[in-house]
PDB file of C-alpha atoms in Angstrom:
ATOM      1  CA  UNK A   1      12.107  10.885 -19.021  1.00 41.00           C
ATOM      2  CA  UNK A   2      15.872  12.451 -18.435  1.00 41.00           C
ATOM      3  CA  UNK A   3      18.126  10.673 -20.352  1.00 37.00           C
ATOM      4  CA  UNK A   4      22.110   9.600 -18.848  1.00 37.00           C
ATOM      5  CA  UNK A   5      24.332  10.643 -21.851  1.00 37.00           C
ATOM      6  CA  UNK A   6      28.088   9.697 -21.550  1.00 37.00           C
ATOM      7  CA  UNK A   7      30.136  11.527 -24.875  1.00 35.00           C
ATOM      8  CA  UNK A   8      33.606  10.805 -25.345  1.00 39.00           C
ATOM      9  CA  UNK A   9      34.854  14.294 -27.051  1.00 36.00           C
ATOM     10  CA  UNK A  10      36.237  15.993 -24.350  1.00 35.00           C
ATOM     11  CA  UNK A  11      37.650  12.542 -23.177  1.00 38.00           C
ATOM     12  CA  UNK A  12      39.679  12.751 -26.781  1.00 35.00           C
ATOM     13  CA  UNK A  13      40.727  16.093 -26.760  1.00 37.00           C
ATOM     14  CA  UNK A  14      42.150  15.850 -23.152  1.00 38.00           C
ATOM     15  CA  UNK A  15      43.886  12.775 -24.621  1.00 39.00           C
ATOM     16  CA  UNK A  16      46.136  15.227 -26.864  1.00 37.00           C
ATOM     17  CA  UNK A  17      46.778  17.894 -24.149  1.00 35.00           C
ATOM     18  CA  UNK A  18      48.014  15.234 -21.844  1.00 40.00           C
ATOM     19  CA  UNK A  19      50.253  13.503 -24.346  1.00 44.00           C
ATOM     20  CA  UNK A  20      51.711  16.954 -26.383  1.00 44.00           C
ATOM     21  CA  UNK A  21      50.198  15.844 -29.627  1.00 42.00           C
ATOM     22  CA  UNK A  22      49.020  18.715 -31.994  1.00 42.00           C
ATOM     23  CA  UNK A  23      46.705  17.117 -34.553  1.00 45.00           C
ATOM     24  CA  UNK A  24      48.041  17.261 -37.774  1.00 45.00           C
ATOM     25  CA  UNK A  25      46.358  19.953 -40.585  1.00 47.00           C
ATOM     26  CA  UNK A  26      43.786  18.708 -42.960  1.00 50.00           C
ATOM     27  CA  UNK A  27      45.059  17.353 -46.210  1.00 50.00           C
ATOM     28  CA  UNK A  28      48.387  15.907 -44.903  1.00 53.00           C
ATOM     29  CA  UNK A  29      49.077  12.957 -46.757  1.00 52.00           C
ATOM     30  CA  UNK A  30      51.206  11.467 -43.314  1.00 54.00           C
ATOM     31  CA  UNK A  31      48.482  12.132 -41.392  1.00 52.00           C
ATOM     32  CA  UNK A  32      46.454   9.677 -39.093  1.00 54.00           C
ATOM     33  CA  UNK A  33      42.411   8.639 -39.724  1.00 57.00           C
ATOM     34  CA  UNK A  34      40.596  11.454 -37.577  1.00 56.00           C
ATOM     35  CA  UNK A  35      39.700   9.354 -34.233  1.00 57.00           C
ATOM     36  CA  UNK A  36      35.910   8.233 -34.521  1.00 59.00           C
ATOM     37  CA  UNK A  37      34.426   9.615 -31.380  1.00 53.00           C
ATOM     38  CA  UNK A  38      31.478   7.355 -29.977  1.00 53.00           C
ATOM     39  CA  UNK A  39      28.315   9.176 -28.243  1.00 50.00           C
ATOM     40  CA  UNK A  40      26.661   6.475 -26.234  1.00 48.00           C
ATOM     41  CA  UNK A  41      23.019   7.136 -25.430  1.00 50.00           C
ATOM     42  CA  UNK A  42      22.021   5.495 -21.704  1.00 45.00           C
ATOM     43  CA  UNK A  43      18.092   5.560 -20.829  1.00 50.00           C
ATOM     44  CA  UNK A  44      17.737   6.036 -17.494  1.00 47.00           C
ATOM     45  CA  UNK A  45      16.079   3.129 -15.859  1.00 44.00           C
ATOM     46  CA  UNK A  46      12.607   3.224 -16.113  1.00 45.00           C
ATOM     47  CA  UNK A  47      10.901   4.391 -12.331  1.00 46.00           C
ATOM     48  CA  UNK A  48       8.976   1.631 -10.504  1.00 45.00           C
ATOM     49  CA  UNK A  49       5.259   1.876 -11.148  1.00 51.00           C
ATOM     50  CA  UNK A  50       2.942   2.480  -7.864  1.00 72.00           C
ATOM     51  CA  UNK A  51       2.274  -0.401  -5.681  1.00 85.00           C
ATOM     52  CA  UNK A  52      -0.870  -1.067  -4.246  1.00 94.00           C
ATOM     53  CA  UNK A  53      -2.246   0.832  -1.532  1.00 94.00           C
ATOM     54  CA  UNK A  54      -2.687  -2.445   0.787  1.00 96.00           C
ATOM     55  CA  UNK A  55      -2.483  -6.309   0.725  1.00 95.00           C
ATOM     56  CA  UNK A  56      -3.027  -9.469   2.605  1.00 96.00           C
ATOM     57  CA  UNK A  57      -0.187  -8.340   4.916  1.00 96.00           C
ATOM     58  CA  UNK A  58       0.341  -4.774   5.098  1.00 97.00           C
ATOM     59  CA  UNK A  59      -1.633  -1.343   4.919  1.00 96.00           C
ATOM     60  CA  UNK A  60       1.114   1.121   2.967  1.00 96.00           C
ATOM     61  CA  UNK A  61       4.480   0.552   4.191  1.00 96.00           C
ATOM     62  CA  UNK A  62       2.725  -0.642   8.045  1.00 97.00           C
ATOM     63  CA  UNK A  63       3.093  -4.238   8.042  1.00 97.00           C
ATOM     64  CA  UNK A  64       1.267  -7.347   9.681  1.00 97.00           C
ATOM     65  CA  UNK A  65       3.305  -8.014  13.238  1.00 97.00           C
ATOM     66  CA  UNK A  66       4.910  -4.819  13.417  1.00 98.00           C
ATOM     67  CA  UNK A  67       4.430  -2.527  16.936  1.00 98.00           C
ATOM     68  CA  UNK A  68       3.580   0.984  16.994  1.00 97.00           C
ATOM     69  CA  UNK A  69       7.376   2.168  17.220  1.00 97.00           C
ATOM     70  CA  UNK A  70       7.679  -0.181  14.508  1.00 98.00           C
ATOM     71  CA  UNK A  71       5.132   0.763  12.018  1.00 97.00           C
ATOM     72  CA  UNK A  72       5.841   4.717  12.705  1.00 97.00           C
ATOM     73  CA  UNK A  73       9.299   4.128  11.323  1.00 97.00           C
ATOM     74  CA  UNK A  74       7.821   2.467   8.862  1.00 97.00           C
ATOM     75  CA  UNK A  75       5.436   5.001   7.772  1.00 97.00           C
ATOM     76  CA  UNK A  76       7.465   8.133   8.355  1.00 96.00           C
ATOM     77  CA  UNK A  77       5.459   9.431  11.216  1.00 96.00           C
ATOM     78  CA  UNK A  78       4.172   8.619  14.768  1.00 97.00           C
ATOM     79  CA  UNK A  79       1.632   6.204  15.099  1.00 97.00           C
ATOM     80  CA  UNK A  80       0.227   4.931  18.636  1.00 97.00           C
ATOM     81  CA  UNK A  81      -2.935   3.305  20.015  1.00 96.00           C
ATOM     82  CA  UNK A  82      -5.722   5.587  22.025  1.00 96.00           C
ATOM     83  CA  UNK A  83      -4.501   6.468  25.650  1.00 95.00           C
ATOM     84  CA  UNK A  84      -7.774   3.950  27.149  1.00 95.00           C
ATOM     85  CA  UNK A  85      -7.080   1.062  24.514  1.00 95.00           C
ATOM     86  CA  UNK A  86      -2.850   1.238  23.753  1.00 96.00           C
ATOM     87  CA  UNK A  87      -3.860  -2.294  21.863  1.00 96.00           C
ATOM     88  CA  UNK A  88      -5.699  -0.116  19.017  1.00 96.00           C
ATOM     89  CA  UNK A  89      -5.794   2.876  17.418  1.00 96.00           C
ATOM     90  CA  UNK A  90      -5.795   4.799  13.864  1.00 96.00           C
ATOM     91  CA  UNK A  91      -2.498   4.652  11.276  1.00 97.00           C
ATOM     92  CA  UNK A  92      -4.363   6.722   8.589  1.00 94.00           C
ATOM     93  CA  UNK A  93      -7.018   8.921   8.329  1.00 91.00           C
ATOM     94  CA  UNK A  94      -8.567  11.651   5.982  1.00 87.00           C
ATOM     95  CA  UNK A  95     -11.672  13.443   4.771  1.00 84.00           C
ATOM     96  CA  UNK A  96     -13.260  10.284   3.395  1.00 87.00           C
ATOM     97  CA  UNK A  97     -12.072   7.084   5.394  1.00 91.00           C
ATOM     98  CA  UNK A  98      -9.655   6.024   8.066  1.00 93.00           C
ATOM     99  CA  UNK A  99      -7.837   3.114   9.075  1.00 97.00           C
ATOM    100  CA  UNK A 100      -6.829   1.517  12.576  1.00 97.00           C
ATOM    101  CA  UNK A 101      -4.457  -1.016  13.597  1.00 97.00           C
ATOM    102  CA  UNK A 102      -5.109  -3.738  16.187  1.00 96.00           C
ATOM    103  CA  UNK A 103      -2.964  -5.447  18.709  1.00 95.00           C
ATOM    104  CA  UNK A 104      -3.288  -8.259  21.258  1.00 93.00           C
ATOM    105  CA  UNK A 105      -4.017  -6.173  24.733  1.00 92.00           C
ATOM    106  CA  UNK A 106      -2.134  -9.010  26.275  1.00 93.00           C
ATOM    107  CA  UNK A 107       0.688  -9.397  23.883  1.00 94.00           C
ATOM    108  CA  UNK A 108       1.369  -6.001  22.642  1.00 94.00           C
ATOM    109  CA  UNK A 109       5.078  -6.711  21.706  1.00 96.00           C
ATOM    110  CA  UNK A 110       3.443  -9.806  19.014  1.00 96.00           C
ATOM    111  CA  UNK A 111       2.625  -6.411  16.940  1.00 97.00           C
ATOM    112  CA  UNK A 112      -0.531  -5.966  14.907  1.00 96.00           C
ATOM    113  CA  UNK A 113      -2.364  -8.451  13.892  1.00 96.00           C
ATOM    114  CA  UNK A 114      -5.403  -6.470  12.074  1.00 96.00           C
ATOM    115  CA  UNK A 115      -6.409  -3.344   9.871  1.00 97.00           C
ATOM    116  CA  UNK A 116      -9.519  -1.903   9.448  1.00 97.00           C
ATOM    117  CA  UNK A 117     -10.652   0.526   7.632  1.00 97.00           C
ATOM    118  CA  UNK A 118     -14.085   2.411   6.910  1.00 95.00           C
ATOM    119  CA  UNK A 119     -15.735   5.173   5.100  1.00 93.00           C
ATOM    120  CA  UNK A 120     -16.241   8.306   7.034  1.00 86.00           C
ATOM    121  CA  UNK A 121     -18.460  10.453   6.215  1.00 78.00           C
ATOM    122  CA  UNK A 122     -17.580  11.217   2.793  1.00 66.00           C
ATOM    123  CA  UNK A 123     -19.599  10.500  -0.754  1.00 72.00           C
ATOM    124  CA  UNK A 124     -18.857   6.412  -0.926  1.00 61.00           C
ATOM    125  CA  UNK A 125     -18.120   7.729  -5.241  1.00 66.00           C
ATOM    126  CA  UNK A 126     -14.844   9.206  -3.323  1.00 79.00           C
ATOM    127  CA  UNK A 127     -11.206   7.583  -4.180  1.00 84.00           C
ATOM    128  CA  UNK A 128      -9.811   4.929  -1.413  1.00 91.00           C
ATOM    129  CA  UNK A 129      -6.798   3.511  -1.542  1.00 92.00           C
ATOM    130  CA  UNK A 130      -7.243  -0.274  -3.426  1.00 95.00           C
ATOM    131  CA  UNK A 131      -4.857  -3.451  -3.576  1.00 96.00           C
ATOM    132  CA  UNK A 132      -3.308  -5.252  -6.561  1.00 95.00           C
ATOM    133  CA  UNK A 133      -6.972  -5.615  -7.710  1.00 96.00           C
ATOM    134  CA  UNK A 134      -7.804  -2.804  -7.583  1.00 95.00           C
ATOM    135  CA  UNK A 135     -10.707  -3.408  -5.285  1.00 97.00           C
ATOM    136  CA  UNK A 136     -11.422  -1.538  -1.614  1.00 96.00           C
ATOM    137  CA  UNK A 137     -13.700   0.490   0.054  1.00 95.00           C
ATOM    138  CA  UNK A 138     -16.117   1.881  -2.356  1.00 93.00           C
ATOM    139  CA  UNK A 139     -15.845  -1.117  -4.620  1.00 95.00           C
ATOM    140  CA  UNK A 140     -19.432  -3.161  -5.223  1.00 96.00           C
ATOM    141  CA  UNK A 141     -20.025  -6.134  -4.724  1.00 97.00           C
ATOM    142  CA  UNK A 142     -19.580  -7.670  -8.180  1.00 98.00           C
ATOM    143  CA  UNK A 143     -16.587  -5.903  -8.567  1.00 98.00           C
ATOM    144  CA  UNK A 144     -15.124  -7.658  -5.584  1.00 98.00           C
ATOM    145  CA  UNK A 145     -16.253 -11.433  -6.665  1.00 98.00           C
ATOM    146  CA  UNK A 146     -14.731  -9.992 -10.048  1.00 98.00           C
ATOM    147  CA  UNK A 147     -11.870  -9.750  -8.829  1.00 98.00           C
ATOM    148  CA  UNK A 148     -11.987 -12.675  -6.850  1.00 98.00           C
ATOM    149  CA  UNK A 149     -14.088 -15.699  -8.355  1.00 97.00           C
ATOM    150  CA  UNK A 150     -13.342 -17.966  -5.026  1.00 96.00           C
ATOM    151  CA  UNK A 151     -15.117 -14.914  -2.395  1.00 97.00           C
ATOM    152  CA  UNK A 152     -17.482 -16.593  -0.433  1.00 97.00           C
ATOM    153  CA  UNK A 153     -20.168 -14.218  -0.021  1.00 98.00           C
ATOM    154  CA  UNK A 154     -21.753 -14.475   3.472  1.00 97.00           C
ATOM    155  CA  UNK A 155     -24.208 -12.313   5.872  1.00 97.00           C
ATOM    156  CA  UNK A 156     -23.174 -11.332   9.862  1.00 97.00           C
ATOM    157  CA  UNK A 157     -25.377  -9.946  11.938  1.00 96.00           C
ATOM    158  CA  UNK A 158     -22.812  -7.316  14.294  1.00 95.00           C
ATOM    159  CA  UNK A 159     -23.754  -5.701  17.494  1.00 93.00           C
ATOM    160  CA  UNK A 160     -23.097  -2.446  16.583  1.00 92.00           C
ATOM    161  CA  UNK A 161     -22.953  -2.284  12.858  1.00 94.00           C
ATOM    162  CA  UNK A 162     -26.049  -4.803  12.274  1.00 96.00           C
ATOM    163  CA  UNK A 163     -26.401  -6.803   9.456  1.00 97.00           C
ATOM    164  CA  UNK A 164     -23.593  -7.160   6.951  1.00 98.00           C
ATOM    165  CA  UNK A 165     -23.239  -8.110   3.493  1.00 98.00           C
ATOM    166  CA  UNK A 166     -19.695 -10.054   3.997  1.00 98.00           C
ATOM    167  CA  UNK A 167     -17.103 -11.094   0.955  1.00 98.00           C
ATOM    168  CA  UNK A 168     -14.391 -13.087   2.209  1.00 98.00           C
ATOM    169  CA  UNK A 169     -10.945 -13.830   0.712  1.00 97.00           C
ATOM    170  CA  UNK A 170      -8.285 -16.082   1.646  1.00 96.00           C
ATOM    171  CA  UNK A 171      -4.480 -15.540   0.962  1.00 95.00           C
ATOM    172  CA  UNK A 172      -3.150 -18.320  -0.374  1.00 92.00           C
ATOM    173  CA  UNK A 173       0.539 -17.210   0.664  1.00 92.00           C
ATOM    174  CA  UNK A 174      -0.251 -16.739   4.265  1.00 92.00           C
ATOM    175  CA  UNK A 175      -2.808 -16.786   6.907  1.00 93.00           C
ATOM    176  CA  UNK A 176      -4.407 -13.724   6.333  1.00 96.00           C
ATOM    177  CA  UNK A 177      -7.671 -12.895   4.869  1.00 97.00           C
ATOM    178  CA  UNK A 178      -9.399  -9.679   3.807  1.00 98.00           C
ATOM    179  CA  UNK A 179     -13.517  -9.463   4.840  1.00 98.00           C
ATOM    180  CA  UNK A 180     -14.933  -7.040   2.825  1.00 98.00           C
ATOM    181  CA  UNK A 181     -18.104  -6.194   4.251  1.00 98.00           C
ATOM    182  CA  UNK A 182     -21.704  -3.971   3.097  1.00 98.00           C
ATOM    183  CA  UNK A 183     -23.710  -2.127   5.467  1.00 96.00           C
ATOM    184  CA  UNK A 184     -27.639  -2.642   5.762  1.00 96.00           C
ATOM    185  CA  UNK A 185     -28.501   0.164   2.767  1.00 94.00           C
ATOM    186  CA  UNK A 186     -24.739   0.587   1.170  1.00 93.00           C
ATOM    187  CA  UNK A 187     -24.241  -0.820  -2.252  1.00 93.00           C
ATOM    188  CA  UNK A 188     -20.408  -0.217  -1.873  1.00 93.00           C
ATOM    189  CA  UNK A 189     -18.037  -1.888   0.509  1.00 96.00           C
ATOM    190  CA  UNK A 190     -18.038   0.759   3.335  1.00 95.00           C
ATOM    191  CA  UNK A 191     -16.265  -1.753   5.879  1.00 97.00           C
ATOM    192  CA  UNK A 192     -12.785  -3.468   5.616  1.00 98.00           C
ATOM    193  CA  UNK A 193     -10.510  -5.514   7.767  1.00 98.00           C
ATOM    194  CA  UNK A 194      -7.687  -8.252   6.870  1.00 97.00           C
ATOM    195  CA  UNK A 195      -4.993  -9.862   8.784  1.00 96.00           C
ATOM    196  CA  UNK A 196      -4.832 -13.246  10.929  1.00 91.00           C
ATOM    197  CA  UNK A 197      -7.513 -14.254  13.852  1.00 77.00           C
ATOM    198  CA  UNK A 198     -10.522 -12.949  14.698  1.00 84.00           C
ATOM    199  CA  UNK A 199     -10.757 -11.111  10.909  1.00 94.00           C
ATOM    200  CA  UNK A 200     -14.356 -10.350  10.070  1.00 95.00           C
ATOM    201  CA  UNK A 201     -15.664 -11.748  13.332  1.00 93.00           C
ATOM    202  CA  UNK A 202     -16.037  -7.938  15.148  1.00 93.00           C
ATOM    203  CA  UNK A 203     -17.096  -4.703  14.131  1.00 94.00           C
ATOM    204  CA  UNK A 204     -17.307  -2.432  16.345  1.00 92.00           C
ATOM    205  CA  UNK A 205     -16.044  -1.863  19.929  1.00 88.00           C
ATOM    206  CA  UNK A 206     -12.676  -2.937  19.237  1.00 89.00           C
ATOM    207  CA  UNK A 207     -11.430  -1.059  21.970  1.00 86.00           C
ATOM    208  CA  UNK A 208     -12.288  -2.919  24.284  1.00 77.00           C
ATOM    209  CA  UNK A 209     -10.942  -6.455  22.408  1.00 73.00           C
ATOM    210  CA  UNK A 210     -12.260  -9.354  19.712  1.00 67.00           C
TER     211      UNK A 210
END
């Protein structure tokens, strides 16, 4: 950690220049107590510790209401929806998972109103990003309910992803909710989405609209 060190010597010795004083030599009875120079040692402020990856209300810097111009200045680069659903489309993807961003076709300007994310194709033992937690995609089960004693554990059958193995959380400072959710086989959380209506209720085909 650098250290912010203020000394006060060359403070002092500019202090004679400017006024013409010569400091009188050693052993002079007439002369005045040496001036007691002070070193003051600052820490520099200690740097803010990570945040989490995601919450109730926000994936990374993207936030809950925010439009595509509007999340891709908050994220530092361009973000839009897919040219044959503008309403939805992906704000972060790599080798392992990827996450998409949904909007009200009919009310694109309300902003985003849901994220989802998933596991691609990569070994579910692979890092994801987690919330204040600590939980996410790759997380089991117990770890979830762990983490959050009130979860009510559910099933949903979904037309494209089948059945599901559903955890879902309420925010108690908004209206937003995370579903955590299983695949048929997985025994990690390989499906995610949080944020206001229609949360949890469709997995697949969201191009076309909950």
């Amino acid at each position: 950690m650098n250290k912010l060190v203020s000394v006060g010597v060359i403070a002092v010795a500019a202090a004679f220049l400017v006024s013409g004083c010569t400091p009188t030599p050693a052993g002079d009875p007439g002369a005045d107590p040496a001036p007691t120079v002070t070193v003051t040692v600052t820490p520099a402020p200690e740097e803010p510790g990570e945040g989490p990856d995601f919450g109730f209300t926000f994936f990374e810097e993207a936030q809950i209401g925010a439009t595509w111009a509007q999340m891709s200045d908050q994220l530092n680069y361009p973000v839009t929806g897919y040219e044959v659903c503008p309403h939805y489309g992906v704000v972060w993807q790599t080798d392992t998972m990827y996450t998409h961003a949904m909007m009200d076709s009919s009310d694109m300007a309300a902003g985003t109103f849901l994220f989802y994310s998933e596991i691609g194709i990569a070994d579910p033992a692979s890092h994801f990003p987690r919330n204040a937690e600590d939980v996410g995609l790759g997380s089991t089960q117990a770890e979830v309910v762990a983490a959050y004693p009130d979860a009510v554990v559910g099933t949903y059958a979904d037309i494209t992803r089948g059945d599901l193995t559903t955890i879902t959380v309420e925010d108690p400072d908004s209206d937003s909710k995370y579903v955590f959710a299983l695949t048929t086989g997985s025994s990690v959380v390989d499906l995610l989405q949080w944020g206001l209506p229609g949360t949890g209720g469709q997995w697949g085909h969201l191009c076309g609209g909950l």
